[in-house]
């Protein structure tokens, strides 16, 4: 008789895992929908872009008790003419993080199904999680860089006809959020744990 026989999850565990897997797929579909919506928005006749501005005082808040200072750092600006390169970069800004979300959700769905089948530790699982870890890091960082570059191209385009525009908008402003790197490291560790679990499971099931 083989040792380490896998035990099927209870009914309650199966229901919970099924709900988690279904929720993951629902979020993946929502992320895909957001990519499509972003594409329609950035390739439309009028494009609304949140532009980083050099700043200025918020006059409506002057003299309000409890507020010592207030300034604005961005403005939602609608453009009737946007360079094609900017449109693609703005699309990547939203699409890359959404693609990472889709990857995470697909892995979560696959893991949920594998747990229901009592077979979570497999080599393909660890590889999939490792790939998703890379996608999360790349999608998060390159998405932010694409957005910053897209706005820089847009400012350069506007400056060709209105040179003073650079006094209102930052020519290039990159404010990196390193959270995707942390999530990527966490997923990489999980991938390593699954690799070790798959190896231990294979060795255990080989015992007679």
mmCIF file of N, CA, C and O in Angstrom, residues 37 51 78 89 107 123 140 147 156 166 186:
data_model
loop_
_atom_site.group_PDB
_atom_site.id
_atom_site.type_symbol
_atom_site.label_atom_id
_atom_site.label_comp_id
_atom_site.label_asym_id
_atom_site.label_seq_id
_atom_site.Cartn_x
_atom_site.Cartn_y
_atom_site.Cartn_z
ATOM 1 N N UNK A 37 -12.423 48.341 -22.239
ATOM 2 C CA UNK A 37 -12.955 49.680 -21.999
ATOM 3 C C UNK A 37 -11.859 50.737 -22.136
ATOM 4 O O UNK A 37 -12.098 51.815 -22.706
ATOM 5 N N UNK A 51 -3.262 64.398 -16.076
ATOM 6 C CA UNK A 51 -1.931 64.934 -16.327
ATOM 7 C C UNK A 51 -1.308 65.458 -15.038
ATOM 8 O O UNK A 51 -1.968 66.139 -14.248
ATOM 9 N N UNK A 78 -9.119 66.806 -21.115
ATOM 10 C CA UNK A 78 -9.683 66.138 -22.294
ATOM 11 C C UNK A 78 -9.004 66.689 -23.543
ATOM 12 O O UNK A 78 -8.946 67.906 -23.746
ATOM 13 N N UNK A 89 0.669 53.948 -25.485
ATOM 14 C CA UNK A 89 1.309 53.949 -24.167
ATOM 15 C C UNK A 89 0.274 54.055 -23.048
ATOM 16 O O UNK A 89 0.404 53.393 -22.007
ATOM 17 N N UNK A 107 -4.311 31.544 -12.129
ATOM 18 C CA UNK A 107 -3.568 30.624 -11.269
ATOM 19 C C UNK A 107 -4.380 30.286 -10.025
ATOM 20 O O UNK A 107 -4.401 29.131 -9.565
ATOM 21 N N UNK A 123 4.354 20.050 -10.936
ATOM 22 C CA UNK A 123 5.431 20.880 -11.463
ATOM 23 C C UNK A 123 4.879 22.043 -12.292
ATOM 24 O O UNK A 123 5.387 23.166 -12.236
ATOM 25 N N UNK A 140 3.353 45.643 -13.532
ATOM 26 C CA UNK A 140 3.235 46.778 -12.629
ATOM 27 C C UNK A 140 4.211 47.888 -12.950
ATOM 28 O O UNK A 140 3.836 49.061 -13.030
ATOM 29 N N UNK A 147 2.776 54.796 -18.857
ATOM 30 C CA UNK A 147 1.929 55.954 -18.618
ATOM 31 C C UNK A 147 2.733 57.243 -18.539
ATOM 32 O O UNK A 147 2.337 58.274 -19.108
ATOM 33 N N UNK A 156 5.213 66.928 -25.039
ATOM 34 C CA UNK A 156 6.104 67.336 -26.135
ATOM 35 C C UNK A 156 5.302 67.729 -27.366
ATOM 36 O O UNK A 156 5.638 68.697 -28.064
ATOM 37 N N UNK A 166 4.886 73.648 -20.883
ATOM 38 C CA UNK A 166 5.793 72.953 -19.971
ATOM 39 C C UNK A 166 5.844 73.622 -18.604
ATOM 40 O O UNK A 166 6.368 73.047 -17.649
ATOM 41 N N UNK A 186 6.701 37.679 -3.403
ATOM 42 C CA UNK A 186 5.856 36.767 -2.632
ATOM 43 C C UNK A 186 5.407 35.590 -3.490
ATOM 44 O O UNK A 186 5.437 34.430 -3.045
#
